[in-house]
mmCIF file of C-alpha atoms in Angstrom:
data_model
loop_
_atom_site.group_PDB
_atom_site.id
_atom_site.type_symbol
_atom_site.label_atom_id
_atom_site.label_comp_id
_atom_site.label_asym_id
_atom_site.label_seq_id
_atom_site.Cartn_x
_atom_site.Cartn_y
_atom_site.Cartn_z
ATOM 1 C CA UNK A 752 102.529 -101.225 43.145
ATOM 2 C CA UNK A 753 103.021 -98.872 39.795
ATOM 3 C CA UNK A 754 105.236 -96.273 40.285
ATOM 4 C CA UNK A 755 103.953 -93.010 41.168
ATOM 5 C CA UNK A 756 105.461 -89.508 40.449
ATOM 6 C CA UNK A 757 106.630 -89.656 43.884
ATOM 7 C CA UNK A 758 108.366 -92.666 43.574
ATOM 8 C CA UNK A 759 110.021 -91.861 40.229
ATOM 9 C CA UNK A 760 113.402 -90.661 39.753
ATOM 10 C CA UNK A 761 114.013 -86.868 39.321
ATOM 11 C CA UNK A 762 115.517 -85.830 35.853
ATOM 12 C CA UNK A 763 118.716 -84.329 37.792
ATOM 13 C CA UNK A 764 119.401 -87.036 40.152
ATOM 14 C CA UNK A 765 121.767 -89.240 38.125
ATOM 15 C CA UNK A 766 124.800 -88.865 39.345
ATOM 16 C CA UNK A 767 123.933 -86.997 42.513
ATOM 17 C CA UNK A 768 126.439 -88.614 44.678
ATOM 18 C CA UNK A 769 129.110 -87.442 43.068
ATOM 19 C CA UNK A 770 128.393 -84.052 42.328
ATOM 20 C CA UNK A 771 130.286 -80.837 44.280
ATOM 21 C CA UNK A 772 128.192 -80.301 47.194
ATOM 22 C CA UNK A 773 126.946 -76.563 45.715
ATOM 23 C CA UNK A 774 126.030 -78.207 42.615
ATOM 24 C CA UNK A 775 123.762 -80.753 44.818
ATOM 25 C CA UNK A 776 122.235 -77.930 46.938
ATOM 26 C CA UNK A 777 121.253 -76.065 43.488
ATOM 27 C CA UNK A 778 119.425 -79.186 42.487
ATOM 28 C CA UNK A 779 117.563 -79.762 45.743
ATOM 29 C CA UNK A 780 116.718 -76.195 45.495
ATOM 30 C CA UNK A 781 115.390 -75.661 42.413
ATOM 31 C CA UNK A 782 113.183 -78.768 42.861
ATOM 32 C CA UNK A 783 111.757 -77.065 46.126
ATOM 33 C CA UNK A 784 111.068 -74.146 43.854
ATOM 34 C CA UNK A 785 109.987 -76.452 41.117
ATOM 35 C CA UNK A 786 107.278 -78.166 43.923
ATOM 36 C CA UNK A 787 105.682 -74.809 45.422
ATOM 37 C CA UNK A 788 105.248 -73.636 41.363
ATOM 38 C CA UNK A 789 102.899 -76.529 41.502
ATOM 39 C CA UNK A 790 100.658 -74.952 44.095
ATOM 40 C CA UNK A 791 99.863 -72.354 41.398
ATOM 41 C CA UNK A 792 97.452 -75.327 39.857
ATOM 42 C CA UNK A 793 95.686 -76.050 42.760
ATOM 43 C CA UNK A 794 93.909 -72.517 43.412
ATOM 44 C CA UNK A 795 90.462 -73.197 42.698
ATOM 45 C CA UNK A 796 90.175 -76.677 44.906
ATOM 46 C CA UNK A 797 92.042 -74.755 48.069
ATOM 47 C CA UNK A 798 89.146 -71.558 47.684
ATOM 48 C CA UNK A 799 86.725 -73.818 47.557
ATOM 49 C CA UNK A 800 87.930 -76.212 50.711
ATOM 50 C CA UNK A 801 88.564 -73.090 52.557
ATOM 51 C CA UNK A 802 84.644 -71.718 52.291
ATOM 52 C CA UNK A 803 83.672 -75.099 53.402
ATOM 53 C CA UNK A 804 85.848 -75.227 56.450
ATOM 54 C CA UNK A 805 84.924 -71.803 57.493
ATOM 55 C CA UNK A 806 81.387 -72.474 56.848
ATOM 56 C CA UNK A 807 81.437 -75.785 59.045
ATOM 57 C CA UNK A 808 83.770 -73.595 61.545
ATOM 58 C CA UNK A 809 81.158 -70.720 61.306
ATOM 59 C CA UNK A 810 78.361 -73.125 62.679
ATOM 60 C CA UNK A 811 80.113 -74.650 65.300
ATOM 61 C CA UNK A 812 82.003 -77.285 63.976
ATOM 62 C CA UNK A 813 85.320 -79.129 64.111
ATOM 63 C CA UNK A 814 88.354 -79.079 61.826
ATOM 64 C CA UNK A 815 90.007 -82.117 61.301
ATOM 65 C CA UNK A 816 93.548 -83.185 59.854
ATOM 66 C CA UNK A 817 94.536 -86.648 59.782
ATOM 67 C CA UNK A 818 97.680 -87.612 57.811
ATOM 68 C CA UNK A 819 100.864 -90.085 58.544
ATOM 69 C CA UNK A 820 104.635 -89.265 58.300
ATOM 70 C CA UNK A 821 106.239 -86.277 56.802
ATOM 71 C CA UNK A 822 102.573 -85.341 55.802
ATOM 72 C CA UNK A 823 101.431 -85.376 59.623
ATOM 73 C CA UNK A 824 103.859 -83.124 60.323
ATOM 74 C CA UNK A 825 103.188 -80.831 57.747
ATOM 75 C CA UNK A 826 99.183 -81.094 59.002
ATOM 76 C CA UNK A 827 100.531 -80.810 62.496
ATOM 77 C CA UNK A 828 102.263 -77.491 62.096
ATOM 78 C CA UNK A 829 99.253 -75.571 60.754
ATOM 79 C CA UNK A 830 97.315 -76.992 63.180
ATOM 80 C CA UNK A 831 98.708 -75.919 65.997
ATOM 81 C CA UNK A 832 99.510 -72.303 64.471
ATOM 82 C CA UNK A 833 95.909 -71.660 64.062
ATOM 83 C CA UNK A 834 94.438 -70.914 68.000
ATOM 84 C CA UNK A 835 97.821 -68.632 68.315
ATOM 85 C CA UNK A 836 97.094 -66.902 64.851
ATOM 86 C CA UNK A 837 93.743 -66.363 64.112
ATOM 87 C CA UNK A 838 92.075 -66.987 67.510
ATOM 88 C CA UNK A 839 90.167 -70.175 66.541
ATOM 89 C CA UNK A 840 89.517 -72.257 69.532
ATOM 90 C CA UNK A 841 91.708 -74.890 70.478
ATOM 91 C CA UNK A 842 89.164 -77.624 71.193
ATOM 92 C CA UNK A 843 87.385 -76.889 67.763
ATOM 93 C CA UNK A 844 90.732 -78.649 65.890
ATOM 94 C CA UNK A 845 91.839 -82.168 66.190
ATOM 95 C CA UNK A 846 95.367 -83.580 64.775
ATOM 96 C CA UNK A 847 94.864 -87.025 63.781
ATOM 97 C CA UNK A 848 98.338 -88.295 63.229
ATOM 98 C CA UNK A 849 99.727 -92.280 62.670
ATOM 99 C CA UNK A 850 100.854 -93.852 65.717
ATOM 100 C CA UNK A 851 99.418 -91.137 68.087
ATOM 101 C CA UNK A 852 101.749 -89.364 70.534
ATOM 102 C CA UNK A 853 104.315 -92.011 69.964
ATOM 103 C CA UNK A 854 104.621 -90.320 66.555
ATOM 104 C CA UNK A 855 106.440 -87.303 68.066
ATOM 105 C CA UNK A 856 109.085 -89.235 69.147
ATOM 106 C CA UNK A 857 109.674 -91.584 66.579
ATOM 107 C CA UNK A 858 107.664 -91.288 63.319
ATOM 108 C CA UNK A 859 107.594 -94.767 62.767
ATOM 109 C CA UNK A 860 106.902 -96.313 59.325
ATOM 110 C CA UNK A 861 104.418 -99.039 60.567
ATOM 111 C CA UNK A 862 101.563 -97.057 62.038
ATOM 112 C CA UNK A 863 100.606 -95.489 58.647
ATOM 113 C CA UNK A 864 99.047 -98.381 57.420
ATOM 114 C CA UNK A 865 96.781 -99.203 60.747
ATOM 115 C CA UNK A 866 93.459 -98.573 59.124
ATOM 116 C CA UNK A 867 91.641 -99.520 62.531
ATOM 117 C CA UNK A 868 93.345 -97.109 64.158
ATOM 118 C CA UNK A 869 92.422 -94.348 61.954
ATOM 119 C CA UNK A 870 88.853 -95.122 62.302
ATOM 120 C CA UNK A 871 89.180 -95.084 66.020
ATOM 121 C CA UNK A 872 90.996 -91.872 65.866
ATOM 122 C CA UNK A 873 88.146 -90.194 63.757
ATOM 123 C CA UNK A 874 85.638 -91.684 66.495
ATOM 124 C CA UNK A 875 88.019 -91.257 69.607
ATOM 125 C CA UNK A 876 87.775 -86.908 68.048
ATOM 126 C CA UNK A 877 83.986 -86.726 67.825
ATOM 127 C CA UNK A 878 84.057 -85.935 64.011
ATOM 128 C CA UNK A 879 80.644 -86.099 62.563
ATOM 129 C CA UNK A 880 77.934 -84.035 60.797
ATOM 130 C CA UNK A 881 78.663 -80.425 61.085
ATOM 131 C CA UNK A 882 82.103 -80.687 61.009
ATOM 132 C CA UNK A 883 85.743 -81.317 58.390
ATOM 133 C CA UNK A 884 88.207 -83.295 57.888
ATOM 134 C CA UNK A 885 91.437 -82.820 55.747
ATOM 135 C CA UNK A 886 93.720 -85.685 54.695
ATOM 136 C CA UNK A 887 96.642 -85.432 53.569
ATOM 137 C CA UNK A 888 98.842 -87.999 52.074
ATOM 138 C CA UNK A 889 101.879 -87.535 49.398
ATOM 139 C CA UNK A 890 101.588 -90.885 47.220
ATOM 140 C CA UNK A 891 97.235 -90.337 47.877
ATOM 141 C CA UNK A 892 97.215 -94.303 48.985
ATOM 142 C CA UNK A 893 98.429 -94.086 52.477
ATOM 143 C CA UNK A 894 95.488 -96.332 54.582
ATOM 144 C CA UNK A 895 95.690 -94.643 57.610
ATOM 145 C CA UNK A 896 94.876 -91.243 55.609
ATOM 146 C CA UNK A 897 92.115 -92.865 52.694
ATOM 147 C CA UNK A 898 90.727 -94.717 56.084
ATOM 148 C CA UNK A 899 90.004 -91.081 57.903
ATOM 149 C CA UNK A 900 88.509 -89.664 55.160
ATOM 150 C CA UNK A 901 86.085 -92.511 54.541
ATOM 151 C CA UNK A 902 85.399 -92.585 58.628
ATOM 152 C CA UNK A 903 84.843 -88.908 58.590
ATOM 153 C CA UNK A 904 82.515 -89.008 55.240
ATOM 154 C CA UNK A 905 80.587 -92.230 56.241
ATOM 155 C CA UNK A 906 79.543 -89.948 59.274
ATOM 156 C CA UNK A 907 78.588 -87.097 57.897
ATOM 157 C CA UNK A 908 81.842 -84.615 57.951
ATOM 158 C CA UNK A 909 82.719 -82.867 55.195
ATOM 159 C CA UNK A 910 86.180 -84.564 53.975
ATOM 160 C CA UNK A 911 88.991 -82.747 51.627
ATOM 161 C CA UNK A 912 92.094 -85.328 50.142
ATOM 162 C CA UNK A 913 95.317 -83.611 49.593
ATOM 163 C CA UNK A 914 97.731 -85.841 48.097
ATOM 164 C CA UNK A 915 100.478 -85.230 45.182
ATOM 165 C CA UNK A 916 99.516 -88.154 42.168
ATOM 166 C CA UNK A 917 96.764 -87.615 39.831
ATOM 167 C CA UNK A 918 94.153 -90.297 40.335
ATOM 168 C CA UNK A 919 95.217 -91.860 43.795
ATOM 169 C CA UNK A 920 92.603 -93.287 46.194
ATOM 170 C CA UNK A 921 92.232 -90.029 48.317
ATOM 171 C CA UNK A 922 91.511 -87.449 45.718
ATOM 172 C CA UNK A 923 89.011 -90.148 44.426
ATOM 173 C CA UNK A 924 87.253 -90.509 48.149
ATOM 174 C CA UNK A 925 87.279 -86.954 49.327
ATOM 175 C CA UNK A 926 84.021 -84.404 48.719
ATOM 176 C CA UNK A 927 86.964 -81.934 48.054
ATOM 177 C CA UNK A 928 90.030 -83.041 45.951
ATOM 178 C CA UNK A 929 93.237 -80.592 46.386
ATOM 179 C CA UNK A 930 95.984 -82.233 43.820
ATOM 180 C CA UNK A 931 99.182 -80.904 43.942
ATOM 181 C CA UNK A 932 101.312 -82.417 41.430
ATOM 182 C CA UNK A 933 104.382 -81.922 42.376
ATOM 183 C CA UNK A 934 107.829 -83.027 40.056
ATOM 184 C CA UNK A 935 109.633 -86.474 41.324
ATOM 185 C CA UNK A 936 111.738 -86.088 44.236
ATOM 186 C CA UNK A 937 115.452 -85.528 43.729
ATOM 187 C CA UNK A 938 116.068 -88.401 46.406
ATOM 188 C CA UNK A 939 113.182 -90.372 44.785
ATOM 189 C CA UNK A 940 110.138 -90.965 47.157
ATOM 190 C CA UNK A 941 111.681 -88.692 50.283
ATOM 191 C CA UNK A 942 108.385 -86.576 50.096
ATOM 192 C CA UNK A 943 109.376 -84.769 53.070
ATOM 193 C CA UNK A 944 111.116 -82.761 50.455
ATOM 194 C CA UNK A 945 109.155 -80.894 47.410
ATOM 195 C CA UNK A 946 105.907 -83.277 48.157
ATOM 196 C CA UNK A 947 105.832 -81.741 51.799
ATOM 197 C CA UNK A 948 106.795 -78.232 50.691
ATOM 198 C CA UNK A 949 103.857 -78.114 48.273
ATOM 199 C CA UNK A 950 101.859 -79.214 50.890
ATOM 200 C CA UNK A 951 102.994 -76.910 53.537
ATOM 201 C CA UNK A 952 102.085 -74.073 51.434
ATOM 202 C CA UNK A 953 98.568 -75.613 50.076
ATOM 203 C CA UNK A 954 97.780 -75.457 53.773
ATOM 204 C CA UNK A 955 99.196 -72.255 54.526
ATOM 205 C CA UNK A 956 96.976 -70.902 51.782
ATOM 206 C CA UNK A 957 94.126 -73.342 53.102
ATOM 207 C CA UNK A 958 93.750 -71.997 56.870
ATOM 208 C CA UNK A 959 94.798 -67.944 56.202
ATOM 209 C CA UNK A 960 92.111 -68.279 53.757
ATOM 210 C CA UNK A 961 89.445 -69.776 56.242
ATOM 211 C CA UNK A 962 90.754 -67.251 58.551
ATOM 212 C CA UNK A 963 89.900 -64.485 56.108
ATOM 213 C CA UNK A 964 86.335 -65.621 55.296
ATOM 214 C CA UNK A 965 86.035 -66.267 59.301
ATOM 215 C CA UNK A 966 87.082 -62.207 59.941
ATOM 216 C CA UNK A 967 90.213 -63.283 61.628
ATOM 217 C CA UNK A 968 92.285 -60.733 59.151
ATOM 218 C CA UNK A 969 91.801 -57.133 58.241
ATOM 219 C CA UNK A 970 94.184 -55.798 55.438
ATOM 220 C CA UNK A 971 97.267 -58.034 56.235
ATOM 221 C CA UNK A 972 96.686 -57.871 60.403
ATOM 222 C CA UNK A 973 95.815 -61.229 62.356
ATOM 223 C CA UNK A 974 92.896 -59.055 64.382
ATOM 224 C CA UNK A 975 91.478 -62.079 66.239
ATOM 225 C CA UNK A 976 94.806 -63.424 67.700
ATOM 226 C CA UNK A 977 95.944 -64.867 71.168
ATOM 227 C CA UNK A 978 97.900 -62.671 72.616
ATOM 228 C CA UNK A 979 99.520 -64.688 75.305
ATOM 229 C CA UNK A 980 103.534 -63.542 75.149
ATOM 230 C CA UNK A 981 105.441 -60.477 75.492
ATOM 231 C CA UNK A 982 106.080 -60.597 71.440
ATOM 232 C CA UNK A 983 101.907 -61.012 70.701
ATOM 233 C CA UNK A 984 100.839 -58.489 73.404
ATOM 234 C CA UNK A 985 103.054 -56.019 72.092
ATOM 235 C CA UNK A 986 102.028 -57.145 67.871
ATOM 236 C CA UNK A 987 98.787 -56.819 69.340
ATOM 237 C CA UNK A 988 99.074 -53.264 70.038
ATOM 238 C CA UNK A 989 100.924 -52.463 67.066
ATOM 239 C CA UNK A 990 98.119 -53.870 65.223
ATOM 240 C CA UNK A 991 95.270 -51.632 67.112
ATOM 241 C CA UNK A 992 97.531 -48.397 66.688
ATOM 242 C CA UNK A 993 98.444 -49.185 63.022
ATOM 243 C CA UNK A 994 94.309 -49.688 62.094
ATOM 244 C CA UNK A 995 92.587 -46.812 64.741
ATOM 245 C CA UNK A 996 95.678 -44.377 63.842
ATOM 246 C CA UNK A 997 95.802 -44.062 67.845
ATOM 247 C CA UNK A 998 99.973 -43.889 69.175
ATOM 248 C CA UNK A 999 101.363 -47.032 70.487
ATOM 249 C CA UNK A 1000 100.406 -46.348 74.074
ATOM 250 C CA UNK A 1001 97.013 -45.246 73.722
ATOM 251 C CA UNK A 1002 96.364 -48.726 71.575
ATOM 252 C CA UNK A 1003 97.801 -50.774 74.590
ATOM 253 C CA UNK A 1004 95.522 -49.328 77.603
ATOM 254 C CA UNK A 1005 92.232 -49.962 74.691
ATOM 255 C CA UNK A 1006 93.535 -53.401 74.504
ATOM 256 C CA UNK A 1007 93.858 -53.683 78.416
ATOM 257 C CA UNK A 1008 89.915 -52.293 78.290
ATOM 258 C CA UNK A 1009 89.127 -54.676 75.984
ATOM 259 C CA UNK A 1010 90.399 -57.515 77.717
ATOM 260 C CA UNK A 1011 92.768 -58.186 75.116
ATOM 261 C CA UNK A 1012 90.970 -58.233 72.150
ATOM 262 C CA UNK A 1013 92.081 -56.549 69.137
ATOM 263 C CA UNK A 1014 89.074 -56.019 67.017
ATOM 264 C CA UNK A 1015 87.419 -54.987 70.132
ATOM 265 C CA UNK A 1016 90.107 -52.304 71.090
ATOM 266 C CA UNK A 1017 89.859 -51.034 67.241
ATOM 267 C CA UNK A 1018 85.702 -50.444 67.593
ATOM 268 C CA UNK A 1019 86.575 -48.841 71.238
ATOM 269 C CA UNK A 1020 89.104 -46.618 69.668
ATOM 270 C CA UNK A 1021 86.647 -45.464 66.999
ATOM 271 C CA UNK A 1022 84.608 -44.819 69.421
ATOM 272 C CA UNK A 1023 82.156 -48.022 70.663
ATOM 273 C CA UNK A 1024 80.352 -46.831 74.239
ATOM 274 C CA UNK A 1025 82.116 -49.858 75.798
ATOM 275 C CA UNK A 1026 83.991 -53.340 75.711
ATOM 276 C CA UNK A 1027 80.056 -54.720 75.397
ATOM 277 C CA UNK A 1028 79.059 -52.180 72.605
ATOM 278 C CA UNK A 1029 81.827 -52.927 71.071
ATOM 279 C CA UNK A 1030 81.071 -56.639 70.949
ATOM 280 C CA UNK A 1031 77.900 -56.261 69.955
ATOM 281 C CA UNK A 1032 78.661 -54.585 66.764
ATOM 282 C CA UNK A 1033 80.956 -57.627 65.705
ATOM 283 C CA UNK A 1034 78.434 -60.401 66.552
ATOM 284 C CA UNK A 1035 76.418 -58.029 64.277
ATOM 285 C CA UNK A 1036 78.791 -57.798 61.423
ATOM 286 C CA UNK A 1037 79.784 -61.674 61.467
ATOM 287 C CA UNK A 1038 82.711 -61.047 63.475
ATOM 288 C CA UNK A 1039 84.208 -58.568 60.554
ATOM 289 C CA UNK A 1040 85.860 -55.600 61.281
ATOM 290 C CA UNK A 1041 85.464 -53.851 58.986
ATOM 291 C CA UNK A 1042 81.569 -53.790 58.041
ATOM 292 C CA UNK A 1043 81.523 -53.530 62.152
ATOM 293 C CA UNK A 1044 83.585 -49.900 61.515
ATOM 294 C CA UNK A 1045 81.479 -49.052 59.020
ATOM 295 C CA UNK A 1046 78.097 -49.751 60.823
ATOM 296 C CA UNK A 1047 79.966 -47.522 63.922
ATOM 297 C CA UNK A 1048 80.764 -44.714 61.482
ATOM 298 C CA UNK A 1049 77.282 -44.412 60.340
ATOM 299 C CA UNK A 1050 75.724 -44.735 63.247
ATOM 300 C CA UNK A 1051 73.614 -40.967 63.364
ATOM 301 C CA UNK A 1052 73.869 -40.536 67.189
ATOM 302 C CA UNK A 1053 76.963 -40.630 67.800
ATOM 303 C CA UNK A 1054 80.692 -37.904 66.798
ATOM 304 C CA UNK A 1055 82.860 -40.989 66.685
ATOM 305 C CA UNK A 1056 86.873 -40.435 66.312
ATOM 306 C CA UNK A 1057 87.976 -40.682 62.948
ATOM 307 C CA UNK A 1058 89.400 -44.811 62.250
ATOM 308 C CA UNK A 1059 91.857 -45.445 59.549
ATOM 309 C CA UNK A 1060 89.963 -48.483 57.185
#
């Protein structure tokens, strides 16, 4: 195999061993630094994955991440953020990660190359027409990851590579191609390190964006989150009081009303006839808050109480 940029050997790593340990931790630093920098480049392919996820999201469909190694876990961590966050269903995202559940445990080097099992994995999740995939994959040639993404394209899903080397097979087989070209590692080829901090923040971008387009976030408030703790319920009426201008009290009895559901307590606050009413303006607005408090406000028949927008 050629070597890759994240293979190669970082321009400050000579000598690494026996540097003063602050003069090592400045280096692995200001490679980290160096890495997100090179999610700067990547804007335009991350808007345009995010409209397609939230279109095939919008409709009905899955969203998909299959990856191996350092890059499942980055794939797993947004993953599993996004019911908590933004509300999206649980059984509408699948986490297609090398080696399965045994991956959790031990992250083993072997299972990334199990092409068969990645097909079966794409199968075993139902991903078809309708629906998205992401892979992600630092060097852009791990199997398991390439395999996915030509599974999930051969039937029908939309696919979009992620990967950190110009060129590599995944960028090359995905319908979306999100290159982030990061600098070589300081410990060359431990892409757990800048690779893996790109990526964490291409898909931090990726899903808040989707979120956005989806109506899950009104000026910088998560409005369609799960609030299922003590510290959600009470961000959840934080958020109701800081967008209706109603005290912190009166925000958490609209949220009991409204069964818990933020953009729902916002419309009641501004004045929606009921929990229903106030539903019924959203499904009409696309789920968006604020054209739904805007259709409320100028609705002739009714004195509703003045809303902060």
């Amino acid at each position: 195999m050629a070597e890759t940029r994240t293979e190669a050997l970082h321009r400050n790593a000579e000598g690494l061993d026996i540097q003063a340990p602050e003069t090592i931790l400045v280096s692995l630093a200001d490679a980290q630094i160096e890495a997100a920098k090179a999610v700067r480049n990547a804007i335009p392919a991350i808007a345009k994955a995010a409209g397609i996820i939230a279109g095939r999201l919008n409709s009905g469909g899955k969203l998909a991440y299959a990856a191996a190694g350092s890059s499942g876990l980055m794939a797993l961590a947004d993953a599993l953020e996004l019911p908590g966050t933004f509300g999206i269903r649980r059984d509408r995202i699948a986490i297609l990660i090398a080696g399965g559940d045994d991956a959790f445990r031990t992250l083993a080097g072997g299972p990334e190359d199990d092409t068969e099992e990645a097909a079966a994995a794409v199968a075993k999740a139902g991903i078809g027409a309708g629906d998205c995939l992401i892979a992600l994959s630092a060097s852009g040639t791990t199997p398991y990851a390439v395999r996915a993404i030509e599974e999930a394209a051969r039937l029908g899903a939309a696919t979009i590579g992620i990967a950190n080397n110009r060129d590599s097979a995944l960028l090359r087989q995905a319908e979306t191609a999100i290159l982030l070209e990061t600098p070589p590692e300081v410990i060359a080829g431990s892409t757990r390190m800048g690779a893996g901090t790109a990526q964490k923040i291409a898909l931090n971008m990726l899903s808040t964006l989707t979120a956005v387009h989806l109506g899950h976030v009104h000026d910088g408030y998560m409005v369609n989150l799960m609030a299922d703790n003590i510290k959600l319920r009470d961000r959840a009426a934080r958020i109701v009081a800081a967008i209706s201008g109603r005290d912190r009290d009166e925000a958490a009895l609209l949220l009991e009303k409204s069964g818990g559901a933020v953009k729902t307590a916002i419309l009641l606050a501004a004045g929606a006839d009921s929990a229903d009413a106030a539903q019924k303006i959203l499904e009409e607005a696309g789920q968006k808050l604020r054209p739904a408090l805007s259709a409320l406000e100028h609705d002739p028949g009714k004195d509703h109480a003045r809303t902060k927008k």
